[in-house]
mmCIF file with all atom_site columns, N, CA and C in Angstrom:
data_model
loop_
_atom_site.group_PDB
_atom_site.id
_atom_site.type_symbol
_atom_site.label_atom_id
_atom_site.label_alt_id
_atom_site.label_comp_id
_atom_site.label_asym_id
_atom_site.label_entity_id
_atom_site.label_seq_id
_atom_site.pdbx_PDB_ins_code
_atom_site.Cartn_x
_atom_site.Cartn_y
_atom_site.Cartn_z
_atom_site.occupancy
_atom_site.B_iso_or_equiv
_atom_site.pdbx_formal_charge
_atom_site.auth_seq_id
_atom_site.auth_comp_id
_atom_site.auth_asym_id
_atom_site.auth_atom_id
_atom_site.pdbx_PDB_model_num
ATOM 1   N N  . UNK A 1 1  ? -12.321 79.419  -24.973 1.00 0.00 ? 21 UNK A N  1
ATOM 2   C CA . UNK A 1 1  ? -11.073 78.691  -25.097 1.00 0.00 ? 21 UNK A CA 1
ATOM 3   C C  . UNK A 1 1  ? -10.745 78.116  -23.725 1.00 0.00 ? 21 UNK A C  1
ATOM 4   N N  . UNK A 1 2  ? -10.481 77.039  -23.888 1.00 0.00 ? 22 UNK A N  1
ATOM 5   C CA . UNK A 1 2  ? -9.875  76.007  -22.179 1.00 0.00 ? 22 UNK A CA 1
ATOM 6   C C  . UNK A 1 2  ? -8.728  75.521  -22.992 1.00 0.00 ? 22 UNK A C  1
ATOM 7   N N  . UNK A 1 3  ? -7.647  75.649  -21.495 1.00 0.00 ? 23 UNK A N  1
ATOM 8   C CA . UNK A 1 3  ? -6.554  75.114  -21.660 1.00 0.00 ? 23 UNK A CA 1
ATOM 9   C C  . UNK A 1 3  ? -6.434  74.164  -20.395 1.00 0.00 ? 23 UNK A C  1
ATOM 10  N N  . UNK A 1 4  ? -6.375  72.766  -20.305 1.00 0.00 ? 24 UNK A N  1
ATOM 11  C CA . UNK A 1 4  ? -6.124  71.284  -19.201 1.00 0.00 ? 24 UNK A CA 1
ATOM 12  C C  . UNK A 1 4  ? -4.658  71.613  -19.370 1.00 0.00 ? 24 UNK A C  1
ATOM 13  N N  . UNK A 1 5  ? -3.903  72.146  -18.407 1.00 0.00 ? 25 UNK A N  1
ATOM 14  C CA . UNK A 1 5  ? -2.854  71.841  -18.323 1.00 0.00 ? 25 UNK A CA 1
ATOM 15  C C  . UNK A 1 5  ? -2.197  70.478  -17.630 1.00 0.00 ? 25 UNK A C  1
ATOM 16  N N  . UNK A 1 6  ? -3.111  68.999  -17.176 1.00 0.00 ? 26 UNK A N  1
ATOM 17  C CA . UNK A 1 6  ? -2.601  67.789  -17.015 1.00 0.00 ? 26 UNK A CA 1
ATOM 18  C C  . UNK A 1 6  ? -2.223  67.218  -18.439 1.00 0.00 ? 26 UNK A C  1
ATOM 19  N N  . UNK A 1 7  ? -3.507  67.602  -18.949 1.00 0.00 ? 27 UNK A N  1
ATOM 20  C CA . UNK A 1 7  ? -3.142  67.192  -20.805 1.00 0.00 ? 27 UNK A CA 1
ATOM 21  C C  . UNK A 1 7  ? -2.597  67.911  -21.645 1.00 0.00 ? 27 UNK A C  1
ATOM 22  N N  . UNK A 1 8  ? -2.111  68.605  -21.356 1.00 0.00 ? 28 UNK A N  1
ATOM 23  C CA . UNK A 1 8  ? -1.591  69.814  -22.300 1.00 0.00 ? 28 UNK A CA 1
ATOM 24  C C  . UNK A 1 8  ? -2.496  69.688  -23.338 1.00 0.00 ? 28 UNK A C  1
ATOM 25  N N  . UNK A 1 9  ? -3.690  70.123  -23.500 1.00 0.00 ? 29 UNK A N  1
ATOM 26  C CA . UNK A 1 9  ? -4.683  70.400  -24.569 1.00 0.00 ? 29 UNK A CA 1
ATOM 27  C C  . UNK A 1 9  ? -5.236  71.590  -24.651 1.00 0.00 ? 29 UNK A C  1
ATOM 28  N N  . UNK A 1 10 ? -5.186  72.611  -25.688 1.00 0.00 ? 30 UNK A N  1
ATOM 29  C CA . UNK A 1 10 ? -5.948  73.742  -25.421 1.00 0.00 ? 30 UNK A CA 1
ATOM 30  C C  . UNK A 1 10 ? -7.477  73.494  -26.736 1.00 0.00 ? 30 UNK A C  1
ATOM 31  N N  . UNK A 1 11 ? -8.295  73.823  -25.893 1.00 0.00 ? 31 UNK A N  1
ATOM 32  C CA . UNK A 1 11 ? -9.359  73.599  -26.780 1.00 0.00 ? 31 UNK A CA 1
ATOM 33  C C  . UNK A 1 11 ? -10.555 74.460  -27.198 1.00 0.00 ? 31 UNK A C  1
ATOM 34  N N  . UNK A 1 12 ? -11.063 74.808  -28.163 1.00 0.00 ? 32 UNK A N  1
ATOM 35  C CA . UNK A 1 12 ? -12.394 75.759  -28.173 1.00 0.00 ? 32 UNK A CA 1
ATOM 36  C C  . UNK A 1 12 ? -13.246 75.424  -29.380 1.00 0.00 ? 32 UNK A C  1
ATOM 37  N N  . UNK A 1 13 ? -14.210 75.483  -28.432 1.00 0.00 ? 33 UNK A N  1
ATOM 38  C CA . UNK A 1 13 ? -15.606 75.186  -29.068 1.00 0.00 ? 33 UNK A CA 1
ATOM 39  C C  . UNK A 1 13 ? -16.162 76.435  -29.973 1.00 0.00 ? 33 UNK A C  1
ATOM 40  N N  . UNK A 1 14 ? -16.262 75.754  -31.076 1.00 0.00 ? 34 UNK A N  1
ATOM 41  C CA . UNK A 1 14 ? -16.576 77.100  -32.234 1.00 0.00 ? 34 UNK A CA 1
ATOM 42  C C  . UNK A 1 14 ? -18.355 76.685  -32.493 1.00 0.00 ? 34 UNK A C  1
ATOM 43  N N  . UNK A 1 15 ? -18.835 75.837  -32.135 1.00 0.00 ? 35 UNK A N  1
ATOM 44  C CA . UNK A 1 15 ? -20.219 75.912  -32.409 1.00 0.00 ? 35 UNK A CA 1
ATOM 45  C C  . UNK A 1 15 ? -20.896 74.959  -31.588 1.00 0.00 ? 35 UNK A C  1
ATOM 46  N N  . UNK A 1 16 ? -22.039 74.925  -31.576 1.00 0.00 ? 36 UNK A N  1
ATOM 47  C CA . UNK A 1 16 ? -23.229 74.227  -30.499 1.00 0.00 ? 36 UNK A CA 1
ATOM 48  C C  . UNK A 1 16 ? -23.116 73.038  -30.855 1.00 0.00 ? 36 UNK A C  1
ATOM 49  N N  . UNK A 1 17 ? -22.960 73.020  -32.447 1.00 0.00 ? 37 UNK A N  1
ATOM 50  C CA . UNK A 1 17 ? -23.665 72.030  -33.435 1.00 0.00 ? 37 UNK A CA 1
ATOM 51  C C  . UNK A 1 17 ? -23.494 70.154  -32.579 1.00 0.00 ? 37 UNK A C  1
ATOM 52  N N  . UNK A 1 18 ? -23.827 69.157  -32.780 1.00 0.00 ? 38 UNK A N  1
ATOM 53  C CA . UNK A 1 18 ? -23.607 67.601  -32.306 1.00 0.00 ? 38 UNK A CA 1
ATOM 54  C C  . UNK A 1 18 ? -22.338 67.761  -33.223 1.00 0.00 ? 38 UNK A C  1
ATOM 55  N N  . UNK A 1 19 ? -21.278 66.962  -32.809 1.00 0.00 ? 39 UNK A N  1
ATOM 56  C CA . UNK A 1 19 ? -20.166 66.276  -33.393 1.00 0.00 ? 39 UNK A CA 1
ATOM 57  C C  . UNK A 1 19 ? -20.274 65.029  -34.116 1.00 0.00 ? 39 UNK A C  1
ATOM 58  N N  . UNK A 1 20 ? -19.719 65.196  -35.503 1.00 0.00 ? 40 UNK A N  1
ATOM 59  C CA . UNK A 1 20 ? -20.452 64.001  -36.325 1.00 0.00 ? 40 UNK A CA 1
ATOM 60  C C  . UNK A 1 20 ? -18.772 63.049  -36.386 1.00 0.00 ? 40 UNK A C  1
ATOM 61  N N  . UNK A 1 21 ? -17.658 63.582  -36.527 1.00 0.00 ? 41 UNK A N  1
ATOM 62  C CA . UNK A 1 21 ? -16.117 63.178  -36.639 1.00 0.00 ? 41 UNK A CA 1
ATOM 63  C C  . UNK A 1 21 ? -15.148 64.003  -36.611 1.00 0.00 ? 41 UNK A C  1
ATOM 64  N N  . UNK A 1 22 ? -14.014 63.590  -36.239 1.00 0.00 ? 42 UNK A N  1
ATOM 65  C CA . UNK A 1 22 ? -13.097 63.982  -36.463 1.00 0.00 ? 42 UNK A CA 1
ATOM 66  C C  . UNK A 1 22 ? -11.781 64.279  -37.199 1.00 0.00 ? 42 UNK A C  1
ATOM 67  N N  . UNK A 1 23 ? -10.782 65.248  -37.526 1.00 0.00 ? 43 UNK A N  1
ATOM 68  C CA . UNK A 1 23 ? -9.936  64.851  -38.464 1.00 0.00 ? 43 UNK A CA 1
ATOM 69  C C  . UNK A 1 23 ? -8.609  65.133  -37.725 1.00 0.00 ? 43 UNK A C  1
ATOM 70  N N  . UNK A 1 24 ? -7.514  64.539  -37.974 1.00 0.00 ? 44 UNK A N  1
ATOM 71  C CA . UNK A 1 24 ? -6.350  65.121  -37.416 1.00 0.00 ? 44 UNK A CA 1
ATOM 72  C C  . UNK A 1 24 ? -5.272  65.990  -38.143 1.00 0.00 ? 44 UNK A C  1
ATOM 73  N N  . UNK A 1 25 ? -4.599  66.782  -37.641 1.00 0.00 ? 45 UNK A N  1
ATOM 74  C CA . UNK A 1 25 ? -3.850  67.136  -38.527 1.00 0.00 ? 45 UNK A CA 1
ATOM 75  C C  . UNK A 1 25 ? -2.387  67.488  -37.744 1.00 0.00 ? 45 UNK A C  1
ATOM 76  N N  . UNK A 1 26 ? -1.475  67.047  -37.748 1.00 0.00 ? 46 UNK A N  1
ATOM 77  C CA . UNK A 1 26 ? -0.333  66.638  -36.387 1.00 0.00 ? 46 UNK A CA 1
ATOM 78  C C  . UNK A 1 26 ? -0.999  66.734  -35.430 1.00 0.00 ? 46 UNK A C  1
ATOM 79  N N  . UNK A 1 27 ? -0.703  67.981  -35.026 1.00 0.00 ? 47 UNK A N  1
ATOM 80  C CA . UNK A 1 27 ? -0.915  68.664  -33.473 1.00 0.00 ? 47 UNK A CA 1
ATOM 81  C C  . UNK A 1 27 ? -2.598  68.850  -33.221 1.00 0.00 ? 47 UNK A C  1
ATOM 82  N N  . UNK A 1 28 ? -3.224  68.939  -34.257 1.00 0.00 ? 48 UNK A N  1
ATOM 83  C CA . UNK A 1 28 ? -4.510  69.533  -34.196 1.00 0.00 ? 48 UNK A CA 1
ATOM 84  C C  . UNK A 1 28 ? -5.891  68.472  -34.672 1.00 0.00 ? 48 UNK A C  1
ATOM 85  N N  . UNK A 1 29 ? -6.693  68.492  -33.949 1.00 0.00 ? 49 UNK A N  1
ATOM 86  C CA . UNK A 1 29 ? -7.860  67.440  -34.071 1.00 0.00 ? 49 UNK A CA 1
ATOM 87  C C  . UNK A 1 29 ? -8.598  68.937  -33.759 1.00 0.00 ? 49 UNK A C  1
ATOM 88  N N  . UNK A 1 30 ? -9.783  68.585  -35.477 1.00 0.00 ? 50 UNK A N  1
ATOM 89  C CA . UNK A 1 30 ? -10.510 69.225  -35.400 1.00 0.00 ? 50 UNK A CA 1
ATOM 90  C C  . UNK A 1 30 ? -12.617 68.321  -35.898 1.00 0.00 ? 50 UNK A C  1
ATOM 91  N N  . UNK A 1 31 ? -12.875 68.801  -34.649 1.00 0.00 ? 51 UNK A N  1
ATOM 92  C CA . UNK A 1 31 ? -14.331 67.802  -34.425 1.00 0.00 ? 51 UNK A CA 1
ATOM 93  C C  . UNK A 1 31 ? -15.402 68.624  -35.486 1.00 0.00 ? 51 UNK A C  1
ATOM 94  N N  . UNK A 1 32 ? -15.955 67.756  -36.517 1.00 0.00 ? 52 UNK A N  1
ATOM 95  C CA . UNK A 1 32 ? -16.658 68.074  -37.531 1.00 0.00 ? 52 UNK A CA 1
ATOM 96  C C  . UNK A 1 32 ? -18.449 68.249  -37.179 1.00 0.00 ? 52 UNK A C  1
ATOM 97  N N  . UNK A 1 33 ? -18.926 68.694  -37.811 1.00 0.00 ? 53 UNK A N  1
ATOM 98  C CA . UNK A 1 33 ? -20.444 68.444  -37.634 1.00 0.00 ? 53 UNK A CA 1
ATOM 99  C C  . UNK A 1 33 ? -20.680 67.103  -38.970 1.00 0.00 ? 53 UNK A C  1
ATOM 100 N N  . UNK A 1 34 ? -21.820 66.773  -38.799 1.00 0.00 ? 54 UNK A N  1
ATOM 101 C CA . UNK A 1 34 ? -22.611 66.270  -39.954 1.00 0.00 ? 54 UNK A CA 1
ATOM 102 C C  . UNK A 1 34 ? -22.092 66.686  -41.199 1.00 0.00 ? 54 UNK A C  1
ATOM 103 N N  . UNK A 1 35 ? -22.339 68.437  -41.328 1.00 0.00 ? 55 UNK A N  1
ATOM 104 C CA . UNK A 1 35 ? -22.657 68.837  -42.456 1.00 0.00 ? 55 UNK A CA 1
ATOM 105 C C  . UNK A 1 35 ? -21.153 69.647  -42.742 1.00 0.00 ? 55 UNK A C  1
ATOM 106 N N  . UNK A 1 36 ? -19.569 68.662  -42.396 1.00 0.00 ? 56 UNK A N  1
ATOM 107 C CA . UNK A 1 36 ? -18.656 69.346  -42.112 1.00 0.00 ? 56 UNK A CA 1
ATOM 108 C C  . UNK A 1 36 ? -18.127 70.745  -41.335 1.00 0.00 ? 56 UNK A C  1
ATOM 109 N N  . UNK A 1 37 ? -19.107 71.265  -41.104 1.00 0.00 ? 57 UNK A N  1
ATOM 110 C CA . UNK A 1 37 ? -18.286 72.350  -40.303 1.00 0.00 ? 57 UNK A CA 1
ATOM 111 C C  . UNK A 1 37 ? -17.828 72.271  -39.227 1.00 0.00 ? 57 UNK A C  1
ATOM 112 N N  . UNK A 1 38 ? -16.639 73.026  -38.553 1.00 0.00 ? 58 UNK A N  1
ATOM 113 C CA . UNK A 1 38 ? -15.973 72.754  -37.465 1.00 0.00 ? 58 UNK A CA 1
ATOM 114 C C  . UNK A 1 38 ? -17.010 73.165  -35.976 1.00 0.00 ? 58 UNK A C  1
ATOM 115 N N  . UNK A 1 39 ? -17.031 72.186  -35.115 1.00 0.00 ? 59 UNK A N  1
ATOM 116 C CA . UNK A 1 39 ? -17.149 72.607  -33.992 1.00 0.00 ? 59 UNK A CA 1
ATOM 117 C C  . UNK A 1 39 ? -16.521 72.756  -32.924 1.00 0.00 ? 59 UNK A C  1
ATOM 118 N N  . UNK A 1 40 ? -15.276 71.898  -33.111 1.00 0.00 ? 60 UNK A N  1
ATOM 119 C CA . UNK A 1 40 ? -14.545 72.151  -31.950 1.00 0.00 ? 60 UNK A CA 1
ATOM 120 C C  . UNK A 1 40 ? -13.033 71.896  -32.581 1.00 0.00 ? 60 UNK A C  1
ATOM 121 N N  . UNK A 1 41 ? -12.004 72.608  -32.039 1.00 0.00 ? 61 UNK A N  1
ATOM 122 C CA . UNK A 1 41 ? -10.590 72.508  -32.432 1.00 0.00 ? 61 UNK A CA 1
ATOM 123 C C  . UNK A 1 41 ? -9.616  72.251  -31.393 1.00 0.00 ? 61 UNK A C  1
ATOM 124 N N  . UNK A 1 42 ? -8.743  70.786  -30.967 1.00 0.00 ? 62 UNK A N  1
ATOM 125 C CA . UNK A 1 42 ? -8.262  71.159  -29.933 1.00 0.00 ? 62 UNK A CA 1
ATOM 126 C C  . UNK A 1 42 ? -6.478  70.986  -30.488 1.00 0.00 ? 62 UNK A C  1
ATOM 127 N N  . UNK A 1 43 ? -5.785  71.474  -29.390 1.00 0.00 ? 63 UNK A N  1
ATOM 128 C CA . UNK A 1 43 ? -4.049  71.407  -29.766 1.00 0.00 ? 63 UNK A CA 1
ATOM 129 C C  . UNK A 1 43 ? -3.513  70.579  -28.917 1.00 0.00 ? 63 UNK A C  1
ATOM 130 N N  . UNK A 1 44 ? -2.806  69.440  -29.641 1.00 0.00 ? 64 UNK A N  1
ATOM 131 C CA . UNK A 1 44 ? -2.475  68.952  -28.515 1.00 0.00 ? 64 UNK A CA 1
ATOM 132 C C  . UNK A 1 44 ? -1.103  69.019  -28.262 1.00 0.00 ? 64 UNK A C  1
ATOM 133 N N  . UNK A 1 45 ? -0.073  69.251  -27.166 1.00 0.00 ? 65 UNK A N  1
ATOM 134 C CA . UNK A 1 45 ? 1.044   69.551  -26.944 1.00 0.00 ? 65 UNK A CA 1
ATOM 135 C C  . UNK A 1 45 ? 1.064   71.034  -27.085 1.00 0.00 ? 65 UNK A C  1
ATOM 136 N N  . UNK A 1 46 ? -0.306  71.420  -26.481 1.00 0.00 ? 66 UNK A N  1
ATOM 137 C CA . UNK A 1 46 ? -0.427  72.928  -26.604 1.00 0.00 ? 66 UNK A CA 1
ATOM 138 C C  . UNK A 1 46 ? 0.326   74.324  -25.975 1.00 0.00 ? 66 UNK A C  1
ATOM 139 N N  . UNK A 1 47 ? 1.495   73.784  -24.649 1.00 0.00 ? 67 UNK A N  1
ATOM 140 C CA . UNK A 1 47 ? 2.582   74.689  -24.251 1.00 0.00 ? 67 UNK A CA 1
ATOM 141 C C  . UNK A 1 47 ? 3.596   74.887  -25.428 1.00 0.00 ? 67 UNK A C  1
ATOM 142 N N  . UNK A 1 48 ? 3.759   73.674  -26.276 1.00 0.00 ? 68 UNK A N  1
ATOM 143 C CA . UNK A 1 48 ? 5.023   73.855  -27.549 1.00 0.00 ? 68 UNK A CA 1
ATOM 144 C C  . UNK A 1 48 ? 4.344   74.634  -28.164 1.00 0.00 ? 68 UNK A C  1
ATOM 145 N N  . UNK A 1 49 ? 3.023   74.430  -28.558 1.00 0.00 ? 69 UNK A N  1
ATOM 146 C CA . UNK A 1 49 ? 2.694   75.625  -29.466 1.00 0.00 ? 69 UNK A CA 1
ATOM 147 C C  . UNK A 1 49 ? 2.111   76.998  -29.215 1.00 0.00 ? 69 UNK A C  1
ATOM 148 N N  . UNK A 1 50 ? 2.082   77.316  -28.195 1.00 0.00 ? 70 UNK A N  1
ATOM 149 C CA . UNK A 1 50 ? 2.287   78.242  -27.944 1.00 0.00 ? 70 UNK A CA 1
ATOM 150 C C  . UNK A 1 50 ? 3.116   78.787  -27.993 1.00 0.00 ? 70 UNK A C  1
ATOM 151 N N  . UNK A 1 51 ? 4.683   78.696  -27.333 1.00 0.00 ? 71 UNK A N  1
ATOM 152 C CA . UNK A 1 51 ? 5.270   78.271  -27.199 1.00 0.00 ? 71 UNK A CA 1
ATOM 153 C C  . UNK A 1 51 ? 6.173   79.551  -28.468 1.00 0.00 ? 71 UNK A C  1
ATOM 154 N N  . UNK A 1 52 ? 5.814   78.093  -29.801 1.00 0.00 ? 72 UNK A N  1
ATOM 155 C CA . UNK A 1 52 ? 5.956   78.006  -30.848 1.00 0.00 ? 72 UNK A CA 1
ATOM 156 C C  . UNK A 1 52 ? 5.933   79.775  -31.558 1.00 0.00 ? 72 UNK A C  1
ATOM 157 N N  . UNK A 1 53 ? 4.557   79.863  -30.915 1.00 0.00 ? 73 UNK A N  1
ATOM 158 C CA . UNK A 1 53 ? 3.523   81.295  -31.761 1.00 0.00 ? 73 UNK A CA 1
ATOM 159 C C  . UNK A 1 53 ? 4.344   82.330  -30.897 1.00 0.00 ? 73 UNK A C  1
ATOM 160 N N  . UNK A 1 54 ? 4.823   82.535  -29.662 1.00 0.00 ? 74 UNK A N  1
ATOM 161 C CA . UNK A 1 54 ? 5.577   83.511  -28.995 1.00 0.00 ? 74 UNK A CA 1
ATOM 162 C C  . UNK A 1 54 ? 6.891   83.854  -29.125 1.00 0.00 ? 74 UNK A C  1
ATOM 163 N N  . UNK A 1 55 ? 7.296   82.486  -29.971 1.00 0.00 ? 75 UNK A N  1
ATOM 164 C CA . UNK A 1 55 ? 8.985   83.063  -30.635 1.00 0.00 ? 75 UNK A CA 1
ATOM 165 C C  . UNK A 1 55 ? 8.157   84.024  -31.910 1.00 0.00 ? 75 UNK A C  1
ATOM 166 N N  . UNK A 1 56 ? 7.725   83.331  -32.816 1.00 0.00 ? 76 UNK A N  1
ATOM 167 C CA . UNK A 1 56 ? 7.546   83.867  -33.895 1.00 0.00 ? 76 UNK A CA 1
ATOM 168 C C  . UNK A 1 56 ? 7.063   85.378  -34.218 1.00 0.00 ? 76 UNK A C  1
ATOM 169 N N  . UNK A 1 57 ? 6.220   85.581  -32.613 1.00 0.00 ? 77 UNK A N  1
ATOM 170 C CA . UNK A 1 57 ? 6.035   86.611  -32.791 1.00 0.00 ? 77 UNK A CA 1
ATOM 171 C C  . UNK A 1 57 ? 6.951   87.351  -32.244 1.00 0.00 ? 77 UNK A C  1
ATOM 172 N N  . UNK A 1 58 ? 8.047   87.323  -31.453 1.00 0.00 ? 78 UNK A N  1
ATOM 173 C CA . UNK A 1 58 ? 9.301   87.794  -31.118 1.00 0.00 ? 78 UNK A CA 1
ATOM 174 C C  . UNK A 1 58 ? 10.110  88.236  -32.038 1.00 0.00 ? 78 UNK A C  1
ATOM 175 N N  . UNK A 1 59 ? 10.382  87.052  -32.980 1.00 0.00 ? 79 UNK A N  1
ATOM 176 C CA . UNK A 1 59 ? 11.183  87.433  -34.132 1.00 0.00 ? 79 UNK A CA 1
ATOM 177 C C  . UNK A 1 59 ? 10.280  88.596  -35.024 1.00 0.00 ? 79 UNK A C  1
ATOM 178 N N  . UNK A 1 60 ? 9.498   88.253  -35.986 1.00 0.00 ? 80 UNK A N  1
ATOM 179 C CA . UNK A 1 60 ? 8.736   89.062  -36.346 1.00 0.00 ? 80 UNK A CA 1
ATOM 180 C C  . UNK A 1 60 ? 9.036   90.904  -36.130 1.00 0.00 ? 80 UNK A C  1
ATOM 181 N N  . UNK A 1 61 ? 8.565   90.581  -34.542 1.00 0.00 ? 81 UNK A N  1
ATOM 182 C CA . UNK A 1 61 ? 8.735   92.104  -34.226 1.00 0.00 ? 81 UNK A CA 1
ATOM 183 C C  . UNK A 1 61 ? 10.044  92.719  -33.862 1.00 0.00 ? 81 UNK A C  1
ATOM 184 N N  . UNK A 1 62 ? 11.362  91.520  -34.052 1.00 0.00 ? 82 UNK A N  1
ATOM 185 C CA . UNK A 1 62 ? 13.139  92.370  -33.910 1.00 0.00 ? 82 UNK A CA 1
ATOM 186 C C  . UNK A 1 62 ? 12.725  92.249  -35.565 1.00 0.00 ? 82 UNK A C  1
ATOM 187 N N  . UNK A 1 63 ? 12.380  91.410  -36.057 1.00 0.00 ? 83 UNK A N  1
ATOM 188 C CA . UNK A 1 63 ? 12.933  92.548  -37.687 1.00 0.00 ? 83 UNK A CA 1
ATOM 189 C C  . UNK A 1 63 ? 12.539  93.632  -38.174 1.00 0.00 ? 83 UNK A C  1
ATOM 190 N N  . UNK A 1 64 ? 10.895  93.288  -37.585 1.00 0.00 ? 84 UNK A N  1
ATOM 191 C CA . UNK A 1 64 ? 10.576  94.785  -37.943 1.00 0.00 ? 84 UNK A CA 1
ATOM 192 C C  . UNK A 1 64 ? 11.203  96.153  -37.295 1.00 0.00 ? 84 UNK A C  1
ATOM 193 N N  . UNK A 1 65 ? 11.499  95.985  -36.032 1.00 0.00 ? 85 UNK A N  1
ATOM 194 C CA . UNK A 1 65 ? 12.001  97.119  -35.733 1.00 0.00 ? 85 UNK A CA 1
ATOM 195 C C  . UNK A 1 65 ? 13.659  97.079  -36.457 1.00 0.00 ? 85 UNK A C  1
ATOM 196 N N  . UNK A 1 66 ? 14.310  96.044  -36.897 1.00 0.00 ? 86 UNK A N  1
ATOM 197 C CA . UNK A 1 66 ? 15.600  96.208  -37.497 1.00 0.00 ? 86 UNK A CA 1
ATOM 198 C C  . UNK A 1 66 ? 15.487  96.922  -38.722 1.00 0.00 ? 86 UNK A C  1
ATOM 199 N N  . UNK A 1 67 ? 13.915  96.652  -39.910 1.00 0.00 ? 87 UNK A N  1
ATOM 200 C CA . UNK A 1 67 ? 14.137  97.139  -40.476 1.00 0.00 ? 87 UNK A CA 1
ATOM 201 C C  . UNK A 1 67 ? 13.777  98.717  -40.752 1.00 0.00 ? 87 UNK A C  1
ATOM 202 N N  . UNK A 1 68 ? 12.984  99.157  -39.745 1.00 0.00 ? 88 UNK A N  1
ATOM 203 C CA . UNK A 1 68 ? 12.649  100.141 -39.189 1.00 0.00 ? 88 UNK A CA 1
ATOM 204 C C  . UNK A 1 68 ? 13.544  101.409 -39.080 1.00 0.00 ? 88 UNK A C  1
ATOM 205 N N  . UNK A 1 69 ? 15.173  100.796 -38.684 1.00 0.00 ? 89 UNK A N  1
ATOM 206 C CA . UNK A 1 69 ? 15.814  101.797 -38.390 1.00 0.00 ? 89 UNK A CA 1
ATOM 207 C C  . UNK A 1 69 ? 17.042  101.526 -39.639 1.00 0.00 ? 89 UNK A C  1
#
């Protein structure tokens, strides 16, 4: 996993394979092989989503402990 913090892109390479295309999906461009499978996934505006994933897991864990007690 690499994170360019000039580009705010975090990116990781999931396979060797050549890159045949790409698809987008908001935040996320994910680089295809030939034979569709993913080789590479990157985020872009990747501090928000992080960001994003560190509230959630914040909240998450006050309810659980709310409902805990």
């Amino acid at each position: 996993m690499h994170y360019d913090p000039e580009a705010n892109i975090m990116s990781w390479e999931i396979s060797k394979s050549p890159i045949s295309h790409a698809v987008e999906f908001g935040n996320f461009i994910i680089h295809l092989s030939q034979a569709r499978q993913p080789v590479l996934i990157e985020i872009l505006n990747a501090s928000k989503f992080v960001g994003q994933v560190d509230k959630t897991k914040l909240t998450d864990f006050k309810k659980q402990i709310a409902e805990a007690n």
